[in-house]
Coordinates of C-alpha atoms in Angstrom, one line a residue:
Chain A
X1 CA 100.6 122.3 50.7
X2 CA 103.1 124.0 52.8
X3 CA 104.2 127.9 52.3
X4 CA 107.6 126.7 51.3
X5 CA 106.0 124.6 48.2
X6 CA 104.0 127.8 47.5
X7 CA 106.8 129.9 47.3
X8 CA 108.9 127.2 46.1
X9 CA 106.9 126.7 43.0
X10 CA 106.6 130.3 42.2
X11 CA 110.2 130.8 41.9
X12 CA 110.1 128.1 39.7
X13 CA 107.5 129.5 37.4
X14 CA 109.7 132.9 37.5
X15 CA 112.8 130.9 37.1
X16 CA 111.4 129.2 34.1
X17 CA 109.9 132.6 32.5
X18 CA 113.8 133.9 32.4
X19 CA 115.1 130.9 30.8
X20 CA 112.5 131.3 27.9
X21 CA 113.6 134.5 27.4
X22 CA 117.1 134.0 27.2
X23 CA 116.8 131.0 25.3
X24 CA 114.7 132.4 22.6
X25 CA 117.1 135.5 22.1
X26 CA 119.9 132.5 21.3
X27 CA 117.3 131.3 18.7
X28 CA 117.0 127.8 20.3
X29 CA 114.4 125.3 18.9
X30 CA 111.4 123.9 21.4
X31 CA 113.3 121.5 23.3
X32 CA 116.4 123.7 23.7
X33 CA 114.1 126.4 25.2
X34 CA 112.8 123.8 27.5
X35 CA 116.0 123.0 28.7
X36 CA 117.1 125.8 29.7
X37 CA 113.8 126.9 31.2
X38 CA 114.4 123.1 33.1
X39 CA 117.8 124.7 34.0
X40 CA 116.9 128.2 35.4
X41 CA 113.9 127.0 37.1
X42 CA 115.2 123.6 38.6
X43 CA 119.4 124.4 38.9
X44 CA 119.8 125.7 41.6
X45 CA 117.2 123.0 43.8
X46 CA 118.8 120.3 42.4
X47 CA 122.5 121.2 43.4
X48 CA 121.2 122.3 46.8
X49 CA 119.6 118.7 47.1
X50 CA 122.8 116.9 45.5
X51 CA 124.6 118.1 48.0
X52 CA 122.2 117.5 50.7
X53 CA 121.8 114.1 49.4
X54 CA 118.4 114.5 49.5
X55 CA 116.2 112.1 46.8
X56 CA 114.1 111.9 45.0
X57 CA 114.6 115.5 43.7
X58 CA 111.6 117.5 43.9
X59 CA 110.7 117.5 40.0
X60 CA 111.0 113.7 39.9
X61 CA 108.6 113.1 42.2
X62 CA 106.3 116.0 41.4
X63 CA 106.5 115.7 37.3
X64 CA 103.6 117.8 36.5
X65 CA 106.1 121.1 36.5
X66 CA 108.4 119.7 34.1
X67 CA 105.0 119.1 32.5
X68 CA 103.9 122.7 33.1
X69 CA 107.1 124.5 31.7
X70 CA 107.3 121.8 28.6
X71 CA 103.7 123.0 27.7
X72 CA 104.3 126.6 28.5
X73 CA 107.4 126.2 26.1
X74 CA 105.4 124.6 23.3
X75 CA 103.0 127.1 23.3
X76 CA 105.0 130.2 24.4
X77 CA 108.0 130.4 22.6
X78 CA 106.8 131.2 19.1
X79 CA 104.9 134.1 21.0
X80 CA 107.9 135.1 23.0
X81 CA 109.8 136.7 20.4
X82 CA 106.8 139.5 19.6
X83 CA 106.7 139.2 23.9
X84 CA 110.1 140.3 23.9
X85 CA 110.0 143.1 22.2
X86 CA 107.1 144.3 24.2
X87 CA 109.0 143.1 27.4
X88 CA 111.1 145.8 28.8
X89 CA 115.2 145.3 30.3
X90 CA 113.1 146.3 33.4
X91 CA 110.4 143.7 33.8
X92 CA 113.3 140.6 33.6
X93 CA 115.4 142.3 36.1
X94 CA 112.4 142.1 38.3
X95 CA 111.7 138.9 37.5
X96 CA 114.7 137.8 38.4
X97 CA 115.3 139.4 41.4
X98 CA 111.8 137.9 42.5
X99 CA 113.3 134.5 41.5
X100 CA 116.3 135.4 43.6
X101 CA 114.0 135.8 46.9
X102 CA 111.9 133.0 46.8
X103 CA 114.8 130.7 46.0
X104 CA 117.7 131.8 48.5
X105 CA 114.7 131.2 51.4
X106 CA 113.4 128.3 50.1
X107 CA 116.9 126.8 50.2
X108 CA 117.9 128.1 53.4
X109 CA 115.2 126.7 54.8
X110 CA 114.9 123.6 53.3
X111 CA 118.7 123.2 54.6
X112 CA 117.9 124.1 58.2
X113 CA 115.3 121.5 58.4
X114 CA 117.9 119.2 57.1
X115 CA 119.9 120.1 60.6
X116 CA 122.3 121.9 58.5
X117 CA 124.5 124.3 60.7
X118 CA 123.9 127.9 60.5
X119 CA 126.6 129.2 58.1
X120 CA 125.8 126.2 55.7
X121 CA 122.0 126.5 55.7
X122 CA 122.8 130.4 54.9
X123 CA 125.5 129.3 51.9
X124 CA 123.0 126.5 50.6
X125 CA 120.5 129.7 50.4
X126 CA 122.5 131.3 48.2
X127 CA 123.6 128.8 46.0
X128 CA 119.8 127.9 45.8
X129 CA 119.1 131.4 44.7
X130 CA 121.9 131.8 42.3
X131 CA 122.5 128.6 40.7
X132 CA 120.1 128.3 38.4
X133 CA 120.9 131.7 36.9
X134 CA 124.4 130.6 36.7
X135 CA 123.4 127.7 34.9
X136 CA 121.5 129.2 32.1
X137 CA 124.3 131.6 31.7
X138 CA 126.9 128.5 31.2
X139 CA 125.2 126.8 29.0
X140 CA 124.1 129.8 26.9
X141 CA 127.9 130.8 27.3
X142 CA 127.1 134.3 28.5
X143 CA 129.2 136.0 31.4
X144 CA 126.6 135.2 34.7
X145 CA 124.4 138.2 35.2
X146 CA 125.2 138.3 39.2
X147 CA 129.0 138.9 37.5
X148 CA 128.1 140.8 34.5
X149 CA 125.9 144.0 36.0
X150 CA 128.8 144.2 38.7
X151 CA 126.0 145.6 41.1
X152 CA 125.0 143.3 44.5
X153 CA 123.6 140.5 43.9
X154 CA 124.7 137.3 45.6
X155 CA 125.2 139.5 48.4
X156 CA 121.3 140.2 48.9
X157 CA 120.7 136.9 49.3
X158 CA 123.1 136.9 52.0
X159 CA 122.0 139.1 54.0
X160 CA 118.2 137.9 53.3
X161 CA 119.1 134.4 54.7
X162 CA 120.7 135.4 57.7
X163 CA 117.9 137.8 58.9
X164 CA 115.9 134.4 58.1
X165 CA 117.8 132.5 60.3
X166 CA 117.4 135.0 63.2
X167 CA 114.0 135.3 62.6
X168 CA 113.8 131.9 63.1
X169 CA 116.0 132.0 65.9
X170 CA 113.6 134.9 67.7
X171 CA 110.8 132.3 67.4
X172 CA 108.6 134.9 64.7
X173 CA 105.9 133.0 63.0
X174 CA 107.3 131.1 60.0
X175 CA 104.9 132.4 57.7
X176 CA 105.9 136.1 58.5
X177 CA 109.8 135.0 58.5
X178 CA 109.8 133.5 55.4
X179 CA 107.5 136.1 53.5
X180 CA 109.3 139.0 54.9
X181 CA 113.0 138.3 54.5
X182 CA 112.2 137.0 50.7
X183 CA 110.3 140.2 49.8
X184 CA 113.6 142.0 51.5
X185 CA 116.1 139.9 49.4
X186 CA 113.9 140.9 45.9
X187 CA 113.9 144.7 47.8
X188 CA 117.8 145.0 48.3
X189 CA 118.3 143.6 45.0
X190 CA 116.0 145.6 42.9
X191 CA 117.2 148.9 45.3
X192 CA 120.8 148.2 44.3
X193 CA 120.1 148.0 40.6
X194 CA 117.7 150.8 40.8
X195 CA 120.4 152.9 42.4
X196 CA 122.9 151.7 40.1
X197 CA 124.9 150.8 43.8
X198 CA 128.7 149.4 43.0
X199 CA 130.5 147.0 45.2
X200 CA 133.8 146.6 45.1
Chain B
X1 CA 125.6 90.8 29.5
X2 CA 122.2 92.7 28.4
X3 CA 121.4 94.4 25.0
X4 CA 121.3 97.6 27.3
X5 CA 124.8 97.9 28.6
X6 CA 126.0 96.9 24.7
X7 CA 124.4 99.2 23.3
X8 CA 125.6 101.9 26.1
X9 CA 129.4 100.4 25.4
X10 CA 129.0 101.4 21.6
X11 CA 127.4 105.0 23.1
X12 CA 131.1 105.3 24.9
X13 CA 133.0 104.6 22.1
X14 CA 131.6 106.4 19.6
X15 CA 131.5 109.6 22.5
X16 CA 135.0 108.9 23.1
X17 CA 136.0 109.1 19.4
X18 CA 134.2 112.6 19.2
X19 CA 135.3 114.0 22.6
X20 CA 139.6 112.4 21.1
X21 CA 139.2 114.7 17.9
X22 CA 137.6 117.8 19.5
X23 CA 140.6 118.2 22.2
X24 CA 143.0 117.3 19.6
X25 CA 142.0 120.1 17.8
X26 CA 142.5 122.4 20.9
X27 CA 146.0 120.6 21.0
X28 CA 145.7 119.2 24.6
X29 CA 148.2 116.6 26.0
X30 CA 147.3 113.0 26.5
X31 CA 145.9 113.4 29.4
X32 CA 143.5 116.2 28.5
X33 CA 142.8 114.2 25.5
X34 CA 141.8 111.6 27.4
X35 CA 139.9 113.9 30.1
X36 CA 137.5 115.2 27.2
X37 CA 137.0 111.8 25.7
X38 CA 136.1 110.1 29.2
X39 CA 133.5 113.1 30.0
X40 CA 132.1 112.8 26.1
X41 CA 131.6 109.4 26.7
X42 CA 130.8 109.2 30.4
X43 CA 129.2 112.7 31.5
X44 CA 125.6 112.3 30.6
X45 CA 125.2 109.0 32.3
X46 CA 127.6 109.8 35.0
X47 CA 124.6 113.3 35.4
X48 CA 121.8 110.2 35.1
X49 CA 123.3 108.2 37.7
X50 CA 123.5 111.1 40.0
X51 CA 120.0 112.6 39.5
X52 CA 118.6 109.1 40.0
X53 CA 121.2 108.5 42.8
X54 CA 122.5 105.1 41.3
X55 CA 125.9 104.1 43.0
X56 CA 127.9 102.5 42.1
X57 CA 128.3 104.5 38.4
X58 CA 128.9 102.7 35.6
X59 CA 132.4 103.1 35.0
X60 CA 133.5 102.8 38.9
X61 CA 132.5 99.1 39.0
X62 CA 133.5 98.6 35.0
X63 CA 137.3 100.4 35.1
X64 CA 138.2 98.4 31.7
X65 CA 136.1 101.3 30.0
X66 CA 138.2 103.9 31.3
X67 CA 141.4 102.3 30.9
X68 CA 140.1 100.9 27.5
X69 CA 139.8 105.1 26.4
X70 CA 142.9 105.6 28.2
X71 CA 145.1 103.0 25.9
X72 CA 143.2 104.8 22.9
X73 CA 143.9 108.0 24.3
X74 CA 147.7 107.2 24.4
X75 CA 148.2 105.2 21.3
X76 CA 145.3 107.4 19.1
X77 CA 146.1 110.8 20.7
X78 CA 149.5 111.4 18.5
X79 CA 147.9 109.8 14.8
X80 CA 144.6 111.8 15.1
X81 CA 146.1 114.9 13.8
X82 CA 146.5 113.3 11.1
X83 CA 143.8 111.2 11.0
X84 CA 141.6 114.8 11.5
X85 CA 142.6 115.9 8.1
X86 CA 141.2 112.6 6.6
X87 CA 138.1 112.3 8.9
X88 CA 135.4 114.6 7.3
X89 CA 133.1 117.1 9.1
X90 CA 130.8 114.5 7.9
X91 CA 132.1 111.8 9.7
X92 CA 131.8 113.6 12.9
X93 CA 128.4 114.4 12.4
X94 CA 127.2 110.7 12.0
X95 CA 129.7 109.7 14.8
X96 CA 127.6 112.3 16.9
X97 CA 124.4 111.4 15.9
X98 CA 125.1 107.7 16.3
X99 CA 125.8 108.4 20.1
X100 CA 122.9 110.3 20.3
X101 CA 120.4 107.9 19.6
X102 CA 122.5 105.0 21.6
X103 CA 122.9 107.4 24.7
X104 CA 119.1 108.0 24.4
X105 CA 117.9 105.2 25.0
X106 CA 120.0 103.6 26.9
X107 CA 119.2 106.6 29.7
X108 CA 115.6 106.6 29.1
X109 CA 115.0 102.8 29.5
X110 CA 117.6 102.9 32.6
X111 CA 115.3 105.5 33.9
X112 CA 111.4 103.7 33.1
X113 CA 113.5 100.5 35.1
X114 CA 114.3 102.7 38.0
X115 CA 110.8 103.3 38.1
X116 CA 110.2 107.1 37.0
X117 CA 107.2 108.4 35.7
X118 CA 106.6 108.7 31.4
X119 CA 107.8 112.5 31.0
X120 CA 110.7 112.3 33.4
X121 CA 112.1 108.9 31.9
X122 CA 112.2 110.9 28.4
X123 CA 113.9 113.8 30.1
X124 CA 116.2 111.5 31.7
X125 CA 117.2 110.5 28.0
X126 CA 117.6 113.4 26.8
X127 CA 119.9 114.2 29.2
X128 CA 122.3 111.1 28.6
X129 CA 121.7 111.9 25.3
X130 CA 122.6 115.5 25.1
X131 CA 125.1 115.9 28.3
X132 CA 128.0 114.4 27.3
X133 CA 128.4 116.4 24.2
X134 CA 127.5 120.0 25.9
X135 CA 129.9 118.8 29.1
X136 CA 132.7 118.3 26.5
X137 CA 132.2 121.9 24.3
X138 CA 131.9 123.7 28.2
X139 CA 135.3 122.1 29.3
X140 CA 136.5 123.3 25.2
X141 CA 135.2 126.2 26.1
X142 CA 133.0 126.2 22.6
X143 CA 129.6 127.2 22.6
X144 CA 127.5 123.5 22.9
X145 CA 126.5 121.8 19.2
X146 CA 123.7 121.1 20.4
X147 CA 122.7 125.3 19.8
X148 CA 125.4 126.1 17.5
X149 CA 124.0 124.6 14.3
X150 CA 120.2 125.7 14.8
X151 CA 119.2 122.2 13.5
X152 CA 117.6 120.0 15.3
X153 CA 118.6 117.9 17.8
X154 CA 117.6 117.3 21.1
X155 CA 113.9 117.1 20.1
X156 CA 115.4 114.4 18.2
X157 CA 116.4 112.2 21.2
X158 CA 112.8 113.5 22.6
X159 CA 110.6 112.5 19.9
X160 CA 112.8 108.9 19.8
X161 CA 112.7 108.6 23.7
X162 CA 108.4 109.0 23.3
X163 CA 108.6 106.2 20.4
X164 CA 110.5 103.8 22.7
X165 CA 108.0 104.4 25.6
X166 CA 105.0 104.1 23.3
X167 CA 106.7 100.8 21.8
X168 CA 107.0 99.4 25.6
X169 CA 104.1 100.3 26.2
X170 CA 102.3 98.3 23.1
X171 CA 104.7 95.1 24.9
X172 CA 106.4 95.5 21.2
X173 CA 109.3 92.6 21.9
X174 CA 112.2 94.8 23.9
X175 CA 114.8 94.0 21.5
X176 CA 113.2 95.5 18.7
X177 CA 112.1 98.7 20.9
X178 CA 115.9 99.5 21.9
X179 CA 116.8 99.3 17.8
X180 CA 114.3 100.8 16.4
X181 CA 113.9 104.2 18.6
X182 CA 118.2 104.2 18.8
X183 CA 118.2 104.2 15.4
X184 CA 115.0 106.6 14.7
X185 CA 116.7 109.0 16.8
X186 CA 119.8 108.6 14.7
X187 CA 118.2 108.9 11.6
X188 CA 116.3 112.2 12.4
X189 CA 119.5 113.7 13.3
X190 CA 120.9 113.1 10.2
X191 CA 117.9 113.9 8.1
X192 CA 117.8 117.3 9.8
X193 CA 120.7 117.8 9.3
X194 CA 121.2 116.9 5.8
X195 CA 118.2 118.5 4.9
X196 CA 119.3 121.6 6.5
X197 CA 116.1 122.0 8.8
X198 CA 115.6 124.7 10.6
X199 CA 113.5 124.9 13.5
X200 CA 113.0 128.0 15.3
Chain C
X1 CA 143.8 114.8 63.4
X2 CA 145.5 112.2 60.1
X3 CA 147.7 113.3 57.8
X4 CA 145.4 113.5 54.9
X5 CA 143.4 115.9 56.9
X6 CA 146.7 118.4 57.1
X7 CA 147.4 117.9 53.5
X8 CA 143.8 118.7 52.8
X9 CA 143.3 121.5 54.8
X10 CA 146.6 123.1 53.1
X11 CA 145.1 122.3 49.7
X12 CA 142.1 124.1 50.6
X13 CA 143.8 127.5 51.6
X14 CA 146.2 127.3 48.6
X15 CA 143.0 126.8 46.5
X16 CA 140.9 129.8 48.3
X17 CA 144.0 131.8 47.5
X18 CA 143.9 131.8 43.7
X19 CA 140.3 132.2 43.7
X20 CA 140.7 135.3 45.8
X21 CA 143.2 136.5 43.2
X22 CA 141.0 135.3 39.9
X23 CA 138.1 136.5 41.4
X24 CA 139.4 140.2 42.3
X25 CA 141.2 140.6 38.6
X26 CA 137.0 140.1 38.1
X27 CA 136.2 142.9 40.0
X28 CA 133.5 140.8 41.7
X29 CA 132.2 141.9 45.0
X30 CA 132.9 140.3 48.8
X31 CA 130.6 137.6 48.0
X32 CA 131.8 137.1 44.6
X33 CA 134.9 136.2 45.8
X34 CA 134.0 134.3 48.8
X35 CA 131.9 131.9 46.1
X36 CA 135.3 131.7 43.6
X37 CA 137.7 131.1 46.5
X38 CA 135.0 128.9 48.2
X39 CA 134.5 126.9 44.8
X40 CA 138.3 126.4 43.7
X41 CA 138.5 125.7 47.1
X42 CA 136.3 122.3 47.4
X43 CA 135.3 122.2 44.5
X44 CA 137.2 119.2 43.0
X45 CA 136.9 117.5 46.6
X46 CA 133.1 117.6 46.3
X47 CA 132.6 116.8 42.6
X48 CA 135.4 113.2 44.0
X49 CA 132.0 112.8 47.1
X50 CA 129.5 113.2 44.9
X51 CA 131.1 110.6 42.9
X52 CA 132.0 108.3 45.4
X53 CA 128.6 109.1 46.8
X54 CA 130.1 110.0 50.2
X55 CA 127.9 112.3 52.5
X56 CA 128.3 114.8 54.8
X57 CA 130.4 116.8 52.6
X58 CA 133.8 117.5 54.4
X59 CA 133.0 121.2 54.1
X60 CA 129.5 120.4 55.6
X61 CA 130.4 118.9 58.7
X62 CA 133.5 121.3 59.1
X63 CA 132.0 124.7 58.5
X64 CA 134.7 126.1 59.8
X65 CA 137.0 126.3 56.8
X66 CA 133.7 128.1 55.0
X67 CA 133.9 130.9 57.6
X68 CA 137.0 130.9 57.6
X69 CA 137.3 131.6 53.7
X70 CA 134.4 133.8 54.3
X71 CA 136.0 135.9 56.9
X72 CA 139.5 135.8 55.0
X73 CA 137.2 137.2 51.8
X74 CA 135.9 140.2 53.9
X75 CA 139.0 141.6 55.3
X76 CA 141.3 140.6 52.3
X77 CA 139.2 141.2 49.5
X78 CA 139.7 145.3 49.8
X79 CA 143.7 144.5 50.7
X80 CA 144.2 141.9 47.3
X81 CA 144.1 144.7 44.8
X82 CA 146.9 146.5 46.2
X83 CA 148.0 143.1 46.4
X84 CA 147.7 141.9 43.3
X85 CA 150.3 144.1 41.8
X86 CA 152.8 142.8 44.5
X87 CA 151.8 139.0 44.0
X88 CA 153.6 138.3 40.8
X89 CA 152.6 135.9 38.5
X90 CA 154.9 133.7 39.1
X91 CA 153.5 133.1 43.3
X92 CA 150.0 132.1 41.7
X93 CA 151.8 129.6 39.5
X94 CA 153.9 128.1 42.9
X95 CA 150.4 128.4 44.5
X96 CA 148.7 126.4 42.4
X97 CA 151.7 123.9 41.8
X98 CA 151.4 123.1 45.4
X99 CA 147.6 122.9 45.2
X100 CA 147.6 120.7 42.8
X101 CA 149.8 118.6 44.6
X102 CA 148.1 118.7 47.8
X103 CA 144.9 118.1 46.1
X104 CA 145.7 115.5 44.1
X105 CA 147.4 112.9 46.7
X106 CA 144.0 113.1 49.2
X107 CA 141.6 112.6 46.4
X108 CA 144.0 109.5 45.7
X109 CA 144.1 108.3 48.9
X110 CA 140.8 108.7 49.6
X111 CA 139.4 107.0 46.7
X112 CA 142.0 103.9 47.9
X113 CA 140.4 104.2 51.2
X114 CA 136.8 103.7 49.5
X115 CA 137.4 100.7 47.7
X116 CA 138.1 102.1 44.6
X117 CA 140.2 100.1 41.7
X118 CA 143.5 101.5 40.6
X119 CA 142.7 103.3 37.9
X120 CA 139.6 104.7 39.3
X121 CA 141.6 105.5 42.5
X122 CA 143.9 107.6 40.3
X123 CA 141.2 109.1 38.2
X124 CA 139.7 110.4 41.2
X125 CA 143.0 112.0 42.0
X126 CA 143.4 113.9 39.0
X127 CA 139.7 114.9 39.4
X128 CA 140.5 116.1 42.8
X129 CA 143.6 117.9 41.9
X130 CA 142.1 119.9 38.5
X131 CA 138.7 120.4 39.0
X132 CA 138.8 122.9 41.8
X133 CA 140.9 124.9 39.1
X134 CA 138.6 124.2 36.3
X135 CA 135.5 124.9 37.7
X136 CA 136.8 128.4 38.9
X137 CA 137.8 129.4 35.1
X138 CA 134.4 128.2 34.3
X139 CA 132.3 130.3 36.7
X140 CA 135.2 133.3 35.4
X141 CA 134.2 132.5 31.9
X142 CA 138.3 132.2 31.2
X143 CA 139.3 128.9 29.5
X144 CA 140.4 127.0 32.2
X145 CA 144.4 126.8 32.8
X146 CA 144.8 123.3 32.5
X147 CA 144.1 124.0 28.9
X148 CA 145.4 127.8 28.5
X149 CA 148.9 127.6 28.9
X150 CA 149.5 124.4 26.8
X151 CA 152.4 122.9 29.3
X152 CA 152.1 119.8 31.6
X153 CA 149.6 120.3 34.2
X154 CA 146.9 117.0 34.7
X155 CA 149.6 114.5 33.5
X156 CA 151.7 115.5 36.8
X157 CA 148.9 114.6 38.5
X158 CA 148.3 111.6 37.0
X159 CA 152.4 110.7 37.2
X160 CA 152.0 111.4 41.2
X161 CA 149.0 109.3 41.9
X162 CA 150.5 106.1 40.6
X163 CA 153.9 106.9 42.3
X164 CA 151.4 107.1 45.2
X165 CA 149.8 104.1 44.4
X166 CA 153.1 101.9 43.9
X167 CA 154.3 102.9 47.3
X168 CA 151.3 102.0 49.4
X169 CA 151.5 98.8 47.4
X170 CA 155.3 98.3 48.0
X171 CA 154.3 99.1 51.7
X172 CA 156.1 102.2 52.1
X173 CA 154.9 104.2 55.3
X174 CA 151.8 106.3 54.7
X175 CA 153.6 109.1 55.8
X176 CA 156.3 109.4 53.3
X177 CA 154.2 108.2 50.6
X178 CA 152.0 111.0 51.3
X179 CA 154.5 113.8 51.2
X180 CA 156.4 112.2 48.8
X181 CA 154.2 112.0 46.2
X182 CA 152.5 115.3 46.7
X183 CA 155.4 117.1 46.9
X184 CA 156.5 115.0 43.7
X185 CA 153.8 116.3 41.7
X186 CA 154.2 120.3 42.2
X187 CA 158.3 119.8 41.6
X188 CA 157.1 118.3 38.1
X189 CA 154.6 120.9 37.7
X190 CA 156.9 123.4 38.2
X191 CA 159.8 122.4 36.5
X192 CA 157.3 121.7 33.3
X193 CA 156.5 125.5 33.7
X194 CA 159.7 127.1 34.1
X195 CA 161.4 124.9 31.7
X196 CA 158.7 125.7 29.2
X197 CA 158.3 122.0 28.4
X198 CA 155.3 121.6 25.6
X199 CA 153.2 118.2 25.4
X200 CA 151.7 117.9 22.2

C-alpha cells in the first residue's frame, strides 16, 4: 500500500472519530451517527474526486471502511457519551487539526498526479482538508468550525500544500515531502489555536 | 417501462408534494416553490447518479417530470395555503414516510444493478432515501427531519434496504422483493413514529 | 475568445464581488474570503458541469480567474472593510442583478449547446444564475437571498431564459440574443426590487 493510502486512511479514521462526536452531542440515533461520521471522514475526498471526475470513489471500491466506521458506530456510540465527558475541548481540536494535515496533502497530491496545474492541485488540497468538516457542520446546522473559532485555519492548509508542491518541485523524497509538510499543516494549526492568533 | 422506474415516479411525486407544502410555508414564489419541490423529489437520486457517475440523470433524458412538477407547481402553488390548513401534520408524515421507503429501494436496487458491493448498495439507498428531504430543509434553512424528531428513521430505510438484499439474494421473485422492503420501510417509519420510539 | 466566454468571465467577477463583501461582514480571514468569493463565483457554473457531466471544469483548465480571485482577496480583503461602509446596499443589489443576469444566459446557452431539451436547458439556467448565490448564504449560515427578501429573484431568471430560448429559435443573431436577454433579466430583477413588487 502506498504512503498516500496510509495517511489517507488515517485521516479517515480521525475524520470519522469527530463526526461521532458531534453527532452524538446532537443526540442522533446509530445510523445518523454513521452518517455523519460517513460525511466527516469521506466529504471532503469525494468532492475533490467529483470534481476531478475520478471513479469509482475511493470508499466504493474499498467498502471495508464504510464497514469499519459502521461497526465502530454500532459499538461506539452508546460509549461515546460517558467518552465525551472524559474527552477534553483540547483532544478534538487536535484531532482535527491532524485530520486537517493528512487530508489537505493527501488531496494535493492526489490532484498533482491527476496533472492538475499548480494553483488547482494547491486549492483541491484545501478543499480536501476542509470539506468534510464543512459538511458535518451543514448538516448538523452549526456555523463551520474553520468560521466559527475565527483563528487560521483554511489558511494552514494553504501554506502546507504549497511547501508540498515545492518540495516536490526540489525533487525531496516523497516520503519525507509528504510526512513533513502534513505534520507542518497540524503544527500551524494547532500553534495558531494555541496562541489564540487572529486573522483578520 | 419497469416496476423500478414506477415505483421511483410515485417516490417523485409524493417528494414533490412534501418539498410544495414545506416552501409554501416559507411563502416562496412559484418558482422557489417549484425549486424545493424538484430537489425533494430529485436530490437524492440526482446525489446517486453522481456518486455512481450515471449520465444521463434521470430527469435530463425524462423532462416531462420536471415540467409535470412545474404545471403542479403553478396551478397547486396558490391553493396549498389553503390546502395546508386542511392537510394534517399527519398527512405529511405518511407522505414522507411513503417516499422514504419508494426512494429506498429504488436507489439501492439501482445500485446492486450497477454492480456495487452489499454494504455500499444499502448506503446508496439510504442516501436516495434520506437526501432529498435533508437537501430540501438545508435550502429551508430548517434543521433536517431526519434529526429533528429523534425517531427513527434512516435505520429505517437501512434495515429495509438489508431485507431487499437478503430477499434477492434468496431469488425471492423481484416483484415481490421491490413491495415488500418499500413498504417495510414505510411501515417502520410509521410505527416509530406513532409509537413515539426513541432511539438514542 | 466567444461571446459566452465575455459574458461568463463578467459573471464571475460580479459573483467574487459579493462574496468578497458577504464574506468580510463574516470577519473571515484571506482565505475565508478567497473560498466565498471563489464559491459564489463558480459555484452555480460547476454544480450546471457536474450535471451535465462536463469535465475539465472551466475553472480547472483556466486557473487564471482562481488566482486572480485569489490575488484580488489578498490585497482587497484589508481595503473592503473601509469599503464596506462606502459600498451601499444598494451597489450589492445592482451587483448581483447583473450577476444573475450574466449567469443565467451562459448556463442557458450552454445547456442548449449540450443537447439539452428546453426545459432542462432553462432549468440549467436558473441553476446557473442562483446557485452561486445560494451556496454562498449556505457556507455563511445566512438564509440564502433568493428566499430572504421575499421579491422576484429566480422567476427573472426563469422569464430570461425562455426569452433566450425563443430568440435562438426565431433565429435571431446569437449576439443580440445574448445581451438581450441577459441584460433583460437584471432590468426585471431590479425593477422587482425597487418597485418592491411581492410574489406570493
Amino acid at each position: 500500500m502506498s504512503l498516500i493510502k496510509i495517511i489517507e486512511i488515517l485521516a479517515i479514521l480521525v475524520g470519522a472519530f469527530s463526526g461521532f462526536i458531534e453527532a452524538r452531542s446532537k443526540r442522533m440515533d446509530v445510523v445518523g451517527v454513521f452518517t455523519v461520521a460517513f460525511i466527516t471522514a469521506f466529504g471532503g475526498g469525494t468532492l475533490r474526486d467529483i470534481l476531478l471526475d475520478k471513479r469509482p470513489l475511493f470508499w466504493v471500491t474499498h467498502d471495508e471502511y464504510a464497514i469499519l466506521i459502521f461497526v465502530l458506530a454500532l459499538t461506539a456510540a452508546p460509549a461515546i457519551r460517558t467518552l465525551r465527558k472524559i474527552v477534553s475541548e483540547r483532544l478534538i481540536v487536535v484531532a482535527d487539526a491532524l485530520g486537517l494535515g493528512l487530508f489537505s496533502i493527501a488531496g494535493v497530491s492526489e490532484a498533482l498526479a491527476a496533472g492538475m496545474p499548480l494553483f488547482i492541485s494547491s486549492m483541491m488540497g484545501v478543499i480536501t482538508g476542509v470539506f468534510g468538516g464543512i459538511l458535518r457542520d451543514i448538516v448538523c446546522n452549526e456555523v463551520p468550525m474553520v468560521l466559527r473559532d475565527g483563528k487560521p485555519y483554511a489558511i494552514c492548509s494553504f501554506v502546507g500544500c504549497w511547501v508540498y508542491l515545492m518540495l516536490q518541485r526540489a525533487d525531496t523524497p516523497a516520503d519525507f515531502s509528504l510526512w513533513f509538510s502534513a505534520m507542518l499543516i497540524s503544527a500551524l494549526r494547532l500553534a495558531a489555536w494555541a496562541k489564540d492568533v487572529k486573522l483578520n
